[in-house]
Tab-separated table of C-alpha atoms in Angstrom:
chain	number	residue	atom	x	y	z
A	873	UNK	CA	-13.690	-14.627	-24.245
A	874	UNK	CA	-16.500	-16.640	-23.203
A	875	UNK	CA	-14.375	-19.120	-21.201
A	876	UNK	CA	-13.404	-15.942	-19.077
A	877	UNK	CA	-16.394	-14.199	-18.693
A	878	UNK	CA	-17.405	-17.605	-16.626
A	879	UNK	CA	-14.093	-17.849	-15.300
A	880	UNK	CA	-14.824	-14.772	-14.167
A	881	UNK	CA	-18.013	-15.054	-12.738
A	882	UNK	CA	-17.077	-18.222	-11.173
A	883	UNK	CA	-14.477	-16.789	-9.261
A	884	UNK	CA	-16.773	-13.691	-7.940
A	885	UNK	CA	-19.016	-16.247	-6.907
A	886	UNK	CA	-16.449	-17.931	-5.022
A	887	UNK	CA	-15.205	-15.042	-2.896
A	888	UNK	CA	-18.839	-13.695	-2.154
A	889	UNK	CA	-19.923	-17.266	-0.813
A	890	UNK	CA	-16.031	-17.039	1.116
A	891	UNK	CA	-17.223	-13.485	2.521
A	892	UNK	CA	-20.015	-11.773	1.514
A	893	UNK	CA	-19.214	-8.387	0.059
A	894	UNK	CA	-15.843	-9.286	-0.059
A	895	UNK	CA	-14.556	-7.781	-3.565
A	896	UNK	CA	-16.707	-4.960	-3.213
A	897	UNK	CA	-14.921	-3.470	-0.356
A	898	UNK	CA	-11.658	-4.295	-1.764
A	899	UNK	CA	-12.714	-2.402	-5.329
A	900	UNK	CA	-13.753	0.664	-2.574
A	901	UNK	CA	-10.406	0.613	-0.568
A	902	UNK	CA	-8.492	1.079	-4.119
A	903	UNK	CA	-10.351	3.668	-5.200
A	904	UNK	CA	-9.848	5.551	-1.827
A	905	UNK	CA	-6.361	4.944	-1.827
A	906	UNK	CA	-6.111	6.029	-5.457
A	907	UNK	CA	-7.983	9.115	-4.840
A	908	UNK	CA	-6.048	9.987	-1.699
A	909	UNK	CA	-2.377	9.704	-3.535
A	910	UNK	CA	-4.195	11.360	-6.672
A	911	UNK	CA	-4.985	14.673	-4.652
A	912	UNK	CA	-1.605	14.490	-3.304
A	913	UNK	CA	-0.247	14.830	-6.435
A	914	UNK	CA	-2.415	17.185	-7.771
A	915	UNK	CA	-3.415	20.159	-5.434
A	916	UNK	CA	-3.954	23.543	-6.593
A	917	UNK	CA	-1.358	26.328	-5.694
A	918	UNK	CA	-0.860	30.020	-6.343
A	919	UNK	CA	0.585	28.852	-9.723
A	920	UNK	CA	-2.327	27.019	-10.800
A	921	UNK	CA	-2.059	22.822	-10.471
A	922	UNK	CA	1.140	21.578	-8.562
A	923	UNK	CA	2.720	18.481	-7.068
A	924	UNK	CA	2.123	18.740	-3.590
A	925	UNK	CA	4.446	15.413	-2.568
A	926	UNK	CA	7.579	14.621	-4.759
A	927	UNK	CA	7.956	11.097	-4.361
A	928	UNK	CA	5.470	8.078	-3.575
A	929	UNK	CA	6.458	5.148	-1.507
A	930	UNK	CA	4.308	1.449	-1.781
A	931	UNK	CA	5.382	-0.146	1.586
A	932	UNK	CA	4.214	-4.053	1.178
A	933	UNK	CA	3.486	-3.264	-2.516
A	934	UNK	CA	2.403	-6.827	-3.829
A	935	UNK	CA	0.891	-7.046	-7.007
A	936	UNK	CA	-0.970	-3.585	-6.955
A	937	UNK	CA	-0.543	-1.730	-10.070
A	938	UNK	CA	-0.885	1.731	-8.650
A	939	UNK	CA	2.348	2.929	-8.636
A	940	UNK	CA	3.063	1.662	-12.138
A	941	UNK	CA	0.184	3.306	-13.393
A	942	UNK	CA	0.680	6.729	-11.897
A	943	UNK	CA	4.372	6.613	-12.595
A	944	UNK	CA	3.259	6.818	-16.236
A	945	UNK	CA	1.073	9.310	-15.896
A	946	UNK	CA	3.204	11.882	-13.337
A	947	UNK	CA	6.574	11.439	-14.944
A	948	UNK	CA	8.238	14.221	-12.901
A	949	UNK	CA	6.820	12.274	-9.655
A	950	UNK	CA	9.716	9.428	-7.912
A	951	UNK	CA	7.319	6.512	-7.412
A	952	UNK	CA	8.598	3.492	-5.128
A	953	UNK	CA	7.920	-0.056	-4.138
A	954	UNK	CA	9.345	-2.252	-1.274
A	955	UNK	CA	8.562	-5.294	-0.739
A	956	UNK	CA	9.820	-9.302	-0.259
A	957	UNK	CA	12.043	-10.148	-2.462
A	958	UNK	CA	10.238	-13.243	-3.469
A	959	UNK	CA	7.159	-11.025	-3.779
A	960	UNK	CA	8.883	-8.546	-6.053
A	961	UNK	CA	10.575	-11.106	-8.295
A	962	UNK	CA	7.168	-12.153	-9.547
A	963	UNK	CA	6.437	-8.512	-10.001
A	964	UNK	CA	9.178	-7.379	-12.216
A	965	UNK	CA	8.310	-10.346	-14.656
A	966	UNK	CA	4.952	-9.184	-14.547
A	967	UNK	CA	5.442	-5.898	-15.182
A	968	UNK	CA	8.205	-6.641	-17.798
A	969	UNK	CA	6.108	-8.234	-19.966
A	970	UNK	CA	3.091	-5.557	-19.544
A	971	UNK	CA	6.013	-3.356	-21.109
A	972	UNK	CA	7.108	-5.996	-23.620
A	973	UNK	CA	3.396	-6.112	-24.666
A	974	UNK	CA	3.700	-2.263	-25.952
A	975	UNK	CA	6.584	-2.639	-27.526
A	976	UNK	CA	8.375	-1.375	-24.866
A	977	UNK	CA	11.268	-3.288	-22.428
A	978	UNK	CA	12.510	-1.855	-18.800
A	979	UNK	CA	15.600	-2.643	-17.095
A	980	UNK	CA	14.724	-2.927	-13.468
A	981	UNK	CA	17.959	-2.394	-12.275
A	982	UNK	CA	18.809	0.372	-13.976
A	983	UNK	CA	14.788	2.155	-14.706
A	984	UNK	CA	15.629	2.595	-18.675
A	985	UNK	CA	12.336	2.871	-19.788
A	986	UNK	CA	10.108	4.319	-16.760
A	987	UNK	CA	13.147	6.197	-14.683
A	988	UNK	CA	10.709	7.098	-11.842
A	989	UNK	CA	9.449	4.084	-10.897
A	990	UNK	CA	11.924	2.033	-8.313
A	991	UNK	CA	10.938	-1.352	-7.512
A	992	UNK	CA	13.005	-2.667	-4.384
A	993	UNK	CA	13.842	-6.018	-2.869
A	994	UNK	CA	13.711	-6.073	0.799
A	995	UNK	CA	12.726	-7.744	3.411
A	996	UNK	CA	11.512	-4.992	6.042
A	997	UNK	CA	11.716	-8.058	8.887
A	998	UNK	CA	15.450	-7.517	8.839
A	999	UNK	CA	16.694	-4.371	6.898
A	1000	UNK	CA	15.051	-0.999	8.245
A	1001	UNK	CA	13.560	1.327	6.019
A	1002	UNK	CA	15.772	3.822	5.707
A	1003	UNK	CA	18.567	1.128	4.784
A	1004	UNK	CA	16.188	0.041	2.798
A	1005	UNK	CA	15.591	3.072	0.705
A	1006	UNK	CA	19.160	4.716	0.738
A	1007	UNK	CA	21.350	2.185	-0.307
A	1008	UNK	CA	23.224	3.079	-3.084
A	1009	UNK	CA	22.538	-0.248	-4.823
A	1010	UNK	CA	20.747	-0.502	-8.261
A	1011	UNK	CA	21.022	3.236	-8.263
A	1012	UNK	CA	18.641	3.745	-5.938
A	1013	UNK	CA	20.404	6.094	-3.823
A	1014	UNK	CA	18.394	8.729	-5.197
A	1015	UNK	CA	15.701	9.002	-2.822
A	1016	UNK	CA	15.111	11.582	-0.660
A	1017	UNK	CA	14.076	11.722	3.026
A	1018	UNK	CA	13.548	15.452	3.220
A	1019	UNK	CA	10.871	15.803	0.365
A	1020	UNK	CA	7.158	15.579	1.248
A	1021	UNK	CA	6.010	11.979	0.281
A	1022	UNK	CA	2.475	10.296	-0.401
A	1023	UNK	CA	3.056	6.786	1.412
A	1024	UNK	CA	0.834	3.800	0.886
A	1025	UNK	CA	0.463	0.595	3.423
A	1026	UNK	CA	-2.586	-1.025	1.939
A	1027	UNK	CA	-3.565	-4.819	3.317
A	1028	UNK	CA	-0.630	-4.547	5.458
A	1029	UNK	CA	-1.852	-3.496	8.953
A	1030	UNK	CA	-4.010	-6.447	10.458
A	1031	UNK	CA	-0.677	-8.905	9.720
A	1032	UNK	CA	1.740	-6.860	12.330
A	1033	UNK	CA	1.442	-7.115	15.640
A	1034	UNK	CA	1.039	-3.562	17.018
A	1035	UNK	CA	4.480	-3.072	18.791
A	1036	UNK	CA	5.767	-4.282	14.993
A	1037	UNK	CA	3.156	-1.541	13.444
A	1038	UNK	CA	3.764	1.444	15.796
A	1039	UNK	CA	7.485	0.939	14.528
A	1040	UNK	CA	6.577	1.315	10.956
A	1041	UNK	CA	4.438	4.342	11.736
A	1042	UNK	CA	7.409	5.975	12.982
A	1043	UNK	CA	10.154	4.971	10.656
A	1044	UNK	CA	8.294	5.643	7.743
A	1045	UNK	CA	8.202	9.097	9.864
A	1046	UNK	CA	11.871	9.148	9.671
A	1047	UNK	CA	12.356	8.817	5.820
A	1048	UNK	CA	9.384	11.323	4.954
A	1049	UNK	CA	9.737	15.335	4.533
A	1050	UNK	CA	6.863	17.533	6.094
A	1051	UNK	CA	3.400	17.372	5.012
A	1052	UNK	CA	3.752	13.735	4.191
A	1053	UNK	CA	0.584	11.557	4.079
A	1054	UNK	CA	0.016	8.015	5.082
A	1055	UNK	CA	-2.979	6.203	3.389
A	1056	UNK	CA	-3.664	2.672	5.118
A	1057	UNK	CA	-6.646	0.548	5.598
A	1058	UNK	CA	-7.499	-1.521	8.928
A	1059	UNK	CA	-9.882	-4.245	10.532
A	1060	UNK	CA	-12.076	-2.180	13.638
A	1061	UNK	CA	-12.803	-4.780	15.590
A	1062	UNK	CA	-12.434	-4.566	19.192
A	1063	UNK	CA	-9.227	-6.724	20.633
A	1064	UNK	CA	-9.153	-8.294	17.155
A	1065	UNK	CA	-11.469	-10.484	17.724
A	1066	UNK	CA	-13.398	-10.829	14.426
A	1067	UNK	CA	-16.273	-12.056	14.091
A	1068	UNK	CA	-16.640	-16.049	14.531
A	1069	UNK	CA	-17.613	-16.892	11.034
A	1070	UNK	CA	-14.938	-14.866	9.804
A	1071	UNK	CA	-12.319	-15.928	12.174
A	1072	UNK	CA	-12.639	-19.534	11.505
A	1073	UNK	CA	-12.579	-19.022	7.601
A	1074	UNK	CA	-9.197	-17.216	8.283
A	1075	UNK	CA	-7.904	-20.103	10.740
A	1076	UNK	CA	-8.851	-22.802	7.656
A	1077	UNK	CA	-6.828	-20.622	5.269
A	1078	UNK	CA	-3.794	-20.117	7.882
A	1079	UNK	CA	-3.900	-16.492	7.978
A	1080	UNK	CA	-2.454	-14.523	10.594
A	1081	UNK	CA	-4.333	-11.494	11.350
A	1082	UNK	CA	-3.040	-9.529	14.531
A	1083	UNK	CA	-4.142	-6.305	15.339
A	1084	UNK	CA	-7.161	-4.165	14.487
A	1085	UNK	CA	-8.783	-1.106	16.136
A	1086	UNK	CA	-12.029	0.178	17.025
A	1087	UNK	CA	-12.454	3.317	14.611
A	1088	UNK	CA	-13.655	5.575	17.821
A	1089	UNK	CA	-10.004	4.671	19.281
A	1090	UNK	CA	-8.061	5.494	16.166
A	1091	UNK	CA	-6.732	8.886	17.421
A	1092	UNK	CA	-5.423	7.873	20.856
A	1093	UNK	CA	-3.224	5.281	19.076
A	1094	UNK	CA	-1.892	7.602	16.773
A	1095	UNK	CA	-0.269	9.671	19.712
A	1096	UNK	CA	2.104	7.152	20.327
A	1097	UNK	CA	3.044	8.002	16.818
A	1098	UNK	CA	4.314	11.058	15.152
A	1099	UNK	CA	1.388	11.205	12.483
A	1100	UNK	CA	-1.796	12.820	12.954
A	1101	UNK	CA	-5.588	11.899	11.036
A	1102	UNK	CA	-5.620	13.963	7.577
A	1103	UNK	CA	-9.203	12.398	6.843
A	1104	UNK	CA	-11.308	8.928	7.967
A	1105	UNK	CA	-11.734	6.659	9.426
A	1106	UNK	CA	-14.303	5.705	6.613
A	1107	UNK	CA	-15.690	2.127	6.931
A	1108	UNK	CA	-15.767	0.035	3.484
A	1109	UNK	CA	-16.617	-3.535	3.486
A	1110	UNK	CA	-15.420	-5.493	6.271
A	1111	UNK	CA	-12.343	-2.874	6.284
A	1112	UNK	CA	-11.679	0.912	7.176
A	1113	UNK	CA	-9.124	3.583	5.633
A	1114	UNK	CA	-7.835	6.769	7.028
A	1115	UNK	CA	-5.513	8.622	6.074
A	1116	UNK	CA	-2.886	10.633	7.898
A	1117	UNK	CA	-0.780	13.410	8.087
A	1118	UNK	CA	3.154	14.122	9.225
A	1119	UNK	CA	3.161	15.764	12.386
């Protein structure tokens, strides 16, 4: 215990001298992405509390544990996750031994033990989306592009060049019912140019970061799009998240 409380505090000490406030804003875009999909999933109706989206799609999912979490908690919810398949590999032994360690096992290819939660191999570089997400293979052929979905792109943006992003935007449009919602988070610097401290910390660690946008121009991009801003741009960190809605 004491080896990784200093472990611990080793590592935060690390990242803070790497960039300053650095884990902070990264513990503040969760929670804003959590709490956006959470009152998606939760809004009161005429009935009393309701699901407001039907299914949740992870786009870039990496190791986040949101969708495994929630997928235990809103059973009658369709939760999925694309990403690499290198990527998502590592994942499903992850997350088969965080079920192993309650005495539980799940079969990832055919859901035995959490049914609504779909992890899916796919590189998005090659295979669109909606391939992607209605093939028939590993049974996942039960997703459905009319039903109003809460998507998430988190730490995805600033690596796609903004043709590449403006093409997600809208096929993730294509796969979504009405009402859906898009929760994302972005770098708002102008012309991506961060700032020179930063920028040469990201060159030493060969990181490719292509677009960002100022915050004030966030709406005129989204018109090349078929989504419209639900709520943000809020700035956290280093970072801002928005949210938006279908059109």
């Amino acid at each position: 215990m004491f080896q990784c409380t200093v472990m611990t505090k080793w590592l935060r000490f690390l990242c803070n001298l790497y960039s300053p406030g650095l884990l902070n804003g990264v513990g503040k875009r969760k929670a804003y992405i959590e709490t956006a999909v959470r009152n998606e999933l939760s809004i009161p109706g005429s009935g009393g509390s309701r699901h407001a989206v039907e299914q949740v799609l992870v786009v870039a999912s990496g190791y986040d544990t949101l969708a495994l979490r929630l997928a235990e908690e809103f059973p009658h919810v369709l939760f999925y996750e694309v990403d690499h398949p290198a990527t998502m590999a590592v994942k499903r032994k992850a997350v088969q031994l965080y079920q192993m360690s309650d005495e539980k096992s799940i079969d990832f290819q055919r859901q035995s033990s959490l049914s609504n939660l779909r992890f899916i191999a796919a590189d998005l570089t090659k295979t669109p989306l909606k391939n992607v997400l209605l093939t028939e293979d590993d049974g996942l052929g039960s997703y459905d592009i009319t039903k109003p979905t809460a998507v998430v792109m988190e730490g995805l943006t600033m690596y796609l060049h903004e043709d590449d992003l403006l093409n997600l935007f809208n096929s993730t449009a294509e796969v979504v019912g009405p009402k859906s919602t898009i929760s994302f988070d972005f770098f708002g610097w102008k012309d991506n140019k961060p700032p020179v401290l930063m920028a040469a910390k990201v060159q030493f660690l060969g990181e490719s970061w292509h677009w960002s946008i100022e915050p004030k121009n966030l709406e005129r991009f989204l018109m090349r799009t078929k989504w419209s801003l639900l709520h943000g741009p809020v700035a956290f960190g280093i970072e801002h998240l928005a949210t938006l809605v279908k059109r």
